[in-house]
mmCIF file of C-alpha atoms in Angstrom:
data_model
loop_
_atom_site.group_PDB
_atom_site.id
_atom_site.type_symbol
_atom_site.label_atom_id
_atom_site.label_comp_id
_atom_site.label_asym_id
_atom_site.label_seq_id
_atom_site.Cartn_x
_atom_site.Cartn_y
_atom_site.Cartn_z
ATOM 1 C CA MET A 1 -24.467 64.258 -4.633
ATOM 2 C CA PRO A 2 -25.024 60.770 -6.113
ATOM 3 C CA VAL A 3 -21.961 58.784 -7.136
ATOM 4 C CA ARG A 4 -21.951 58.724 -10.950
ATOM 5 C CA LYS A 5 -20.872 55.743 -13.000
ATOM 6 C CA GLY A 6 -17.377 55.481 -14.405
ATOM 7 C CA GLN A 7 -14.137 55.535 -12.479
ATOM 8 C CA LEU A 8 -14.437 55.091 -8.746
ATOM 9 C CA PRO A 9 -14.943 58.402 -6.911
ATOM 10 C CA PRO A 10 -12.651 59.282 -3.977
ATOM 11 C CA GLU A 11 -15.095 58.185 -1.260
ATOM 12 C CA ILE A 12 -15.239 54.724 -2.860
ATOM 13 C CA ARG A 13 -11.574 54.437 -3.856
ATOM 14 C CA GLU A 14 -10.446 54.946 -0.271
ATOM 15 C CA LEU A 15 -12.139 51.664 0.689
ATOM 16 C CA PHE A 16 -9.315 49.841 -1.119
ATOM 17 C CA ALA A 17 -5.779 49.367 0.153
ATOM 18 C CA ASP A 18 -4.532 50.148 -3.388
ATOM 19 C CA ASP A 19 -6.896 53.111 -3.846
ATOM 20 C CA GLY A 20 -9.052 51.064 -6.216
ATOM 21 C CA GLU A 21 -6.496 51.053 -9.002
ATOM 22 C CA GLY A 22 -7.940 49.552 -12.176
ATOM 23 C CA ARG A 23 -11.462 49.416 -10.733
ATOM 24 C CA SER A 24 -14.535 50.960 -12.309
ATOM 25 C CA LEU A 25 -18.217 51.269 -11.521
ATOM 26 C CA GLY A 26 -20.802 51.148 -14.294
ATOM 27 C CA VAL A 27 -23.707 51.903 -11.970
ATOM 28 C CA GLU A 28 -24.798 55.257 -10.578
ATOM 29 C CA LEU A 29 -25.106 55.146 -6.796
ATOM 30 C CA PRO A 30 -27.526 57.026 -4.563
ATOM 31 C CA GLU A 31 -26.271 59.523 -2.021
ATOM 32 C CA GLY A 32 -24.232 58.043 0.786
ATOM 33 C CA ALA A 33 -20.962 58.230 2.673
ATOM 34 C CA ALA A 34 -17.994 56.145 3.755
ATOM 35 C CA VAL A 35 -18.151 54.727 7.281
ATOM 36 C CA TRP A 36 -15.038 54.828 9.455
ATOM 37 C CA PRO A 37 -14.552 52.741 12.612
ATOM 38 C CA ASP A 38 -15.218 54.747 15.779
ATOM 39 C CA PRO A 39 -11.788 55.203 17.455
ATOM 40 C CA ASN A 40 -13.485 54.842 20.862
ATOM 41 C CA PHE A 41 -15.254 51.566 20.048
ATOM 42 C CA GLU A 42 -13.893 48.956 22.472
ATOM 43 C CA ARG A 43 -13.522 46.251 19.806
ATOM 44 C CA ARG A 44 -11.902 48.520 17.231
ATOM 45 C CA ARG A 45 -8.793 47.242 15.506
ATOM 46 C CA GLU A 46 -6.126 49.255 13.693
ATOM 47 C CA HIS A 47 -7.699 50.425 10.441
ATOM 48 C CA ARG A 48 -6.374 53.179 8.216
ATOM 49 C CA ARG A 49 -9.277 53.546 5.800
ATOM 50 C CA PRO A 50 -13.089 53.456 5.808
ATOM 51 C CA ALA A 51 -14.607 50.050 6.398
ATOM 52 C CA PHE A 52 -17.434 50.386 3.862
ATOM 53 C CA TRP A 53 -19.779 52.800 2.100
ATOM 54 C CA LEU A 54 -23.416 53.205 3.209
ATOM 55 C CA SER A 55 -26.303 54.781 1.301
ATOM 56 C CA ASP A 56 -28.450 57.394 2.992
ATOM 57 C CA ASP A 57 -31.736 55.797 1.938
ATOM 58 C CA PRO A 58 -33.158 52.390 1.048
ATOM 59 C CA VAL A 59 -32.414 50.942 -2.376
ATOM 60 C CA SER A 60 -34.127 48.552 -4.751
ATOM 61 C CA GLY A 61 -33.305 44.922 -5.268
ATOM 62 C CA GLU A 62 -32.632 45.758 -8.898
ATOM 63 C CA LEU A 63 -29.803 48.107 -7.900
ATOM 64 C CA TRP A 64 -28.346 45.388 -5.652
ATOM 65 C CA ALA A 65 -28.428 42.953 -8.580
ATOM 66 C CA ARG A 66 -26.693 45.413 -10.923
ATOM 67 C CA LEU A 67 -23.964 46.010 -8.345
ATOM 68 C CA ARG A 68 -23.496 42.283 -7.789
ATOM 69 C CA ALA A 69 -23.034 41.842 -11.532
ATOM 70 C CA GLU A 70 -20.492 44.690 -11.457
ATOM 71 C CA HIS A 71 -18.468 43.096 -8.657
ATOM 72 C CA PRO A 72 -15.797 41.525 -10.920
ATOM 73 C CA VAL A 73 -14.806 44.969 -12.240
ATOM 74 C CA SER A 74 -15.660 47.144 -9.233
ATOM 75 C CA GLY A 75 -14.372 44.916 -6.409
ATOM 76 C CA LEU A 76 -17.357 46.111 -4.365
ATOM 77 C CA TRP A 77 -19.680 43.562 -2.784
ATOM 78 C CA PRO A 78 -23.208 44.912 -2.122
ATOM 79 C CA LEU A 79 -25.050 44.246 1.129
ATOM 80 C CA LEU A 80 -28.568 45.148 2.156
ATOM 81 C CA LEU A 81 -27.956 46.483 5.655
ATOM 82 C CA GLU A 82 -31.453 46.423 7.155
ATOM 83 C CA GLU A 83 -31.652 50.065 8.260
ATOM 84 C CA SER A 84 -29.140 52.883 8.579
ATOM 85 C CA VAL A 85 -29.670 53.541 12.309
ATOM 86 C CA GLN A 86 -27.454 50.674 13.385
ATOM 87 C CA PRO A 87 -24.096 50.248 15.160
ATOM 88 C CA TRP A 88 -22.313 50.210 11.797
ATOM 89 C CA SER A 89 -23.675 53.628 10.817
ATOM 90 C CA ILE A 90 -21.869 55.223 13.771
ATOM 91 C CA GLY A 91 -18.685 53.204 13.406
ATOM 92 C CA GLN A 92 -19.215 50.499 16.031
ATOM 93 C CA ILE A 93 -17.395 48.011 13.860
ATOM 94 C CA ALA A 94 -14.125 46.072 14.008
ATOM 95 C CA PRO A 95 -12.827 45.553 10.450
ATOM 96 C CA ASP A 96 -10.380 42.787 9.594
ATOM 97 C CA THR A 97 -8.448 41.988 6.451
ATOM 98 C CA ALA A 98 -9.588 39.175 4.203
ATOM 99 C CA ALA A 99 -6.130 37.626 4.611
ATOM 100 C CA GLU A 100 -7.051 36.728 8.201
ATOM 101 C CA ILE A 101 -9.774 34.418 6.904
ATOM 102 C CA ASP A 102 -7.172 32.252 5.174
ATOM 103 C CA ASN A 103 -6.039 31.061 8.602
ATOM 104 C CA PHE A 104 -9.333 29.284 9.349
ATOM 105 C CA ARG A 105 -11.163 26.248 7.983
ATOM 106 C CA ALA A 106 -14.896 25.657 8.239
ATOM 107 C CA GLY A 107 -14.511 22.040 9.381
ATOM 108 C CA ASP A 108 -12.109 22.937 12.165
ATOM 109 C CA PHE A 109 -14.446 25.693 13.389
ATOM 110 C CA MET A 110 -17.392 23.296 13.415
ATOM 111 C CA ASP A 111 -15.517 20.613 15.353
ATOM 112 C CA GLU A 112 -14.255 23.126 17.919
ATOM 113 C CA VAL A 113 -17.660 24.696 18.579
ATOM 114 C CA TRP A 114 -19.284 21.267 18.841
ATOM 115 C CA ALA A 115 -16.699 19.970 21.306
ATOM 116 C CA ASP A 116 -16.807 23.127 23.459
ATOM 117 C CA TRP A 117 -20.586 23.022 23.734
ATOM 118 C CA VAL A 118 -20.738 19.291 24.504
ATOM 119 C CA GLU A 119 -18.186 19.777 27.280
ATOM 120 C CA GLN A 120 -20.571 22.162 29.063
ATOM 121 C CA ALA A 121 -23.903 20.519 28.167
ATOM 122 C CA ASP A 122 -26.006 18.080 30.177
ATOM 123 C CA LYS A 123 -27.376 14.795 28.839
ATOM 124 C CA ASP A 124 -30.740 16.234 27.793
ATOM 125 C CA GLN A 125 -29.114 19.070 25.869
ATOM 126 C CA ILE A 126 -26.841 16.674 24.000
ATOM 127 C CA GLY A 127 -29.985 14.744 23.068
ATOM 128 C CA ASN A 128 -31.072 17.722 20.956
ATOM 129 C CA LEU A 129 -28.121 16.991 18.677
ATOM 130 C CA GLU A 130 -29.424 13.593 17.634
ATOM 131 C CA PRO A 131 -28.665 11.641 15.561
ATOM 132 C CA PHE A 132 -25.076 12.915 15.888
ATOM 133 C CA GLY A 133 -24.767 13.182 19.652
ATOM 134 C CA PRO A 134 -21.533 14.342 21.261
ATOM 135 C CA VAL A 135 -19.282 13.867 18.214
ATOM 136 C CA SER A 136 -19.245 16.449 15.432
ATOM 137 C CA PRO A 137 -20.244 14.905 12.078
ATOM 138 C CA GLY A 138 -17.966 17.278 10.166
ATOM 139 C CA LEU A 139 -18.938 19.123 7.018
ATOM 140 C CA ALA A 140 -21.803 17.976 4.824
ATOM 141 C CA GLU A 141 -21.384 16.969 1.204
ATOM 142 C CA PRO A 142 -21.928 19.728 -1.381
ATOM 143 C CA GLY A 143 -25.400 20.342 -2.727
ATOM 144 C CA THR A 144 -26.432 20.178 -6.373
ATOM 145 C CA LEU A 145 -26.926 23.501 -8.145
ATOM 146 C CA VAL A 146 -30.499 24.014 -9.265
ATOM 147 C CA ALA A 147 -29.889 27.570 -10.499
ATOM 148 C CA GLU A 148 -27.030 29.979 -11.116
ATOM 149 C CA PRO A 149 -25.979 31.428 -7.710
ATOM 150 C CA GLY A 150 -26.101 35.024 -8.932
ATOM 151 C CA VAL A 151 -29.659 34.598 -10.190
ATOM 152 C CA VAL A 152 -30.816 33.232 -6.831
ATOM 153 C CA ALA A 153 -29.007 36.050 -5.015
ATOM 154 C CA ASP A 154 -30.715 38.659 -7.192
ATOM 155 C CA TRP A 155 -34.106 37.097 -6.453
ATOM 156 C CA TYR A 156 -33.492 37.174 -2.710
ATOM 157 C CA ALA A 157 -32.254 40.767 -2.840
ATOM 158 C CA ARG A 158 -35.543 41.768 -4.443
ATOM 159 C CA VAL A 159 -37.410 40.005 -1.641
ATOM 160 C CA LEU A 160 -35.372 41.650 1.136
ATOM 161 C CA SER A 161 -35.436 45.106 -0.425
ATOM 162 C CA ARG A 162 -39.209 45.252 0.038
ATOM 163 C CA ASN A 163 -38.467 46.002 3.694
ATOM 164 C CA GLY A 164 -36.818 49.295 2.731
ATOM 165 C CA THR A 165 -33.141 48.549 3.125
ATOM 166 C CA PRO A 166 -30.087 50.818 2.660
ATOM 167 C CA LEU A 167 -27.117 49.655 0.655
ATOM 168 C CA GLY A 168 -23.647 48.872 1.906
ATOM 169 C CA LEU A 169 -20.639 48.446 -0.372
ATOM 170 C CA VAL A 170 -17.576 46.566 0.853
ATOM 171 C CA ALA A 171 -14.215 46.267 -0.894
ATOM 172 C CA ALA A 172 -14.016 42.473 -0.868
ATOM 173 C CA ASP A 173 -12.984 39.867 -3.435
ATOM 174 C CA ARG A 174 -15.975 37.710 -2.528
ATOM 175 C CA GLY A 175 -19.219 38.131 -0.621
ATOM 176 C CA ALA A 176 -18.172 35.679 2.077
ATOM 177 C CA ASP A 177 -15.427 38.094 3.155
ATOM 178 C CA ALA A 178 -17.631 41.172 3.329
ATOM 179 C CA LEU A 179 -18.835 40.874 6.943
ATOM 180 C CA ALA A 180 -15.314 40.492 8.301
ATOM 181 C CA VAL A 181 -13.925 43.280 6.112
ATOM 182 C CA MET A 182 -16.659 45.734 7.145
ATOM 183 C CA GLY A 183 -16.287 44.766 10.799
ATOM 184 C CA TRP A 184 -19.834 43.464 11.393
ATOM 185 C CA GLN A 185 -20.359 42.398 15.015
ATOM 186 C CA GLY A 186 -23.758 40.713 14.811
ATOM 187 C CA ALA A 187 -22.662 37.301 16.132
ATOM 188 C CA ILE A 188 -20.547 38.657 18.990
ATOM 189 C CA ASN A 189 -22.533 36.774 21.662
ATOM 190 C CA HIS A 190 -21.729 33.472 19.952
ATOM 191 C CA ASN A 191 -18.286 34.086 18.517
ATOM 192 C CA GLU A 192 -16.226 37.133 19.418
ATOM 193 C CA TRP A 193 -14.500 37.222 16.047
ATOM 194 C CA THR A 194 -16.280 37.373 12.692
ATOM 195 C CA VAL A 195 -13.293 35.999 10.775
ATOM 196 C CA PRO A 196 -13.938 32.272 11.505
ATOM 197 C CA LEU A 197 -17.574 32.746 10.489
ATOM 198 C CA ALA A 198 -16.363 34.201 7.203
ATOM 199 C CA ALA A 199 -14.385 30.994 6.640
ATOM 200 C CA VAL A 200 -17.635 29.052 7.024
ATOM 201 C CA LEU A 201 -19.341 31.378 4.546
ATOM 202 C CA ARG A 202 -16.555 30.752 2.043
ATOM 203 C CA SER A 203 -17.147 27.032 2.384
ATOM 204 C CA TRP A 204 -20.899 27.465 1.895
ATOM 205 C CA GLU A 205 -20.287 29.552 -1.199
ATOM 206 C CA GLU A 206 -18.323 26.668 -2.662
ATOM 207 C CA ARG A 207 -20.554 23.782 -1.517
ATOM 208 C CA PHE A 208 -24.066 25.278 -1.618
ATOM 209 C CA GLY A 209 -23.894 28.212 -4.009
ATOM 210 C CA VAL A 210 -24.477 30.588 -1.104
ATOM 211 C CA ARG A 211 -24.250 34.355 -1.583
ATOM 212 C CA VAL A 212 -24.222 36.910 1.229
ATOM 213 C CA VAL A 213 -27.122 39.262 0.471
ATOM 214 C CA GLY A 214 -27.941 41.178 3.637
ATOM 215 C CA ALA A 215 -27.293 41.673 7.325
ATOM 216 C CA GLY A 216 -28.837 43.379 10.328
ATOM 217 C CA PHE A 217 -27.760 44.213 13.853
ATOM 218 C CA ASN A 218 -27.687 40.495 14.723
ATOM 219 C CA THR A 219 -29.094 38.856 11.591
ATOM 220 C CA LEU A 220 -27.702 37.461 8.367
ATOM 221 C CA GLU A 221 -29.442 36.705 5.065
ATOM 222 C CA LEU A 222 -28.002 34.262 2.529
ATOM 223 C CA SER A 223 -29.258 33.024 -0.826
ATOM 224 C CA VAL A 224 -28.743 29.332 -1.585
ATOM 225 C CA ALA A 225 -28.481 27.924 -5.109
ATOM 226 C CA ALA A 226 -27.667 24.323 -4.105
ATOM 227 C CA PRO A 227 -29.782 23.573 -1.013
ATOM 228 C CA PRO A 228 -29.907 20.103 0.538
ATOM 229 C CA ALA A 229 -32.646 18.104 -1.177
ATOM 230 C CA SER A 230 -32.877 14.958 0.947
ATOM 231 C CA GLY A 231 -33.793 14.682 4.600
ATOM 232 C CA LEU A 232 -30.449 13.151 5.556
ATOM 233 C CA HIS A 233 -28.463 15.813 3.720
ATOM 234 C CA ALA A 234 -30.557 18.585 5.277
ATOM 235 C CA LEU A 235 -29.930 17.069 8.704
ATOM 236 C CA HIS A 236 -26.174 17.156 8.148
ATOM 237 C CA VAL A 237 -26.365 20.773 6.936
ATOM 238 C CA ALA A 238 -28.495 21.584 9.992
ATOM 239 C CA ALA A 239 -25.602 20.419 12.170
ATOM 240 C CA GLU A 240 -23.352 22.951 10.436
ATOM 241 C CA HIS A 241 -25.937 25.679 10.987
ATOM 242 C CA TRP A 242 -26.076 24.798 14.654
ATOM 243 C CA THR A 243 -22.370 25.461 15.129
ATOM 244 C CA PHE A 244 -22.589 28.642 13.031
ATOM 245 C CA CYS A 245 -25.641 30.064 14.816
ATOM 246 C CA PRO A 246 -26.984 27.940 17.710
ATOM 247 C CA ASP A 247 -29.804 30.398 18.449
ATOM 248 C CA SER A 248 -31.462 29.645 15.104
ATOM 249 C CA ILE A 249 -32.096 26.103 16.336
ATOM 250 C CA ILE A 250 -32.171 26.373 20.147
ATOM 251 C CA GLN A 251 -34.559 29.341 20.165
ATOM 252 C CA GLY A 252 -36.370 28.115 17.073
ATOM 253 C CA PRO A 253 -37.519 24.552 16.348
ATOM 254 C CA GLY A 254 -35.335 23.160 19.158
ATOM 255 C CA THR A 255 -33.905 20.058 17.486
ATOM 256 C CA LEU A 256 -31.714 19.445 14.470
ATOM 257 C CA GLU A 257 -34.322 17.166 12.914
ATOM 258 C CA ASP A 258 -37.058 19.804 13.049
ATOM 259 C CA TYR A 259 -34.716 22.515 11.802
ATOM 260 C CA ALA A 260 -33.578 20.306 8.917
ATOM 261 C CA GLU A 261 -37.138 20.188 7.631
ATOM 262 C CA GLN A 262 -37.202 23.987 7.587
ATOM 263 C CA ILE A 263 -34.115 24.332 5.363
ATOM 264 C CA ARG A 264 -34.630 21.337 3.075
ATOM 265 C CA GLY A 265 -34.880 22.574 -0.507
ATOM 266 C CA LYS A 266 -35.024 26.222 0.568
ATOM 267 C CA HIS A 267 -33.213 28.911 -1.429
ATOM 268 C CA ALA A 268 -32.650 31.272 1.493
ATOM 269 C CA TRP A 269 -31.020 30.792 4.881
ATOM 270 C CA SER A 270 -31.683 33.313 7.648
ATOM 271 C CA PHE A 271 -29.713 33.485 10.892
ATOM 272 C CA TRP A 272 -30.387 35.323 14.126
ATOM 273 C CA TRP A 273 -28.106 35.608 17.153
ATOM 274 C CA ASP A 274 -29.487 36.477 20.589
#
């Protein structure tokens, strides 16, 4: 049966540590079910409740937008989860608490990834990081909002939903925390733990008006309300993207300068990990 609007039903309440006390949902949901971590999954962590709720069928971008607007009262962050036949639909997930994210800072993560890669790279590879070279440039300056972040997120959800995408709902205070809370493992070949990546997403929310809209097996889709407008700013942001998802640059345009041109002024960032 569909989940009707009003107080949270049991299968949604159990996503919350406090049983969703004081939460409500003013949107009727399609049929779906809570997803529990598989106890046999090798990366599973102790988790005493479902990690998220997943719809049985694809949903519209309009429904995503209504749920995003409901987030302050529902505590549920919506995600377009590509397709239901994925590791998450059978519990191959490793949920963490949002409190873990507080222990990480985006700038520290960037500097560490940069230094580790440079230590193993040859001279030609380091050349691809020009004009920064072997020293991390640190975090870029914030962008300037050109639209309200929620409006841009709703637009991008409508774009992504054309692919026929099921809905995930995660009990998270902010979208940046959702991937870690649901236990998404899409970047495992780059970083074994999603929590530090969530810290980066928090920083992007604050500096670039980013909103987490969708994810796939090894992909991530973000809307951007304050993209870099100048070439130099885009280049600095490209350096951040490189430490967050090297494959987007290395197996894409190849250099930071070429990648910077791809993201300059763009209202959506897409990432793919090999």
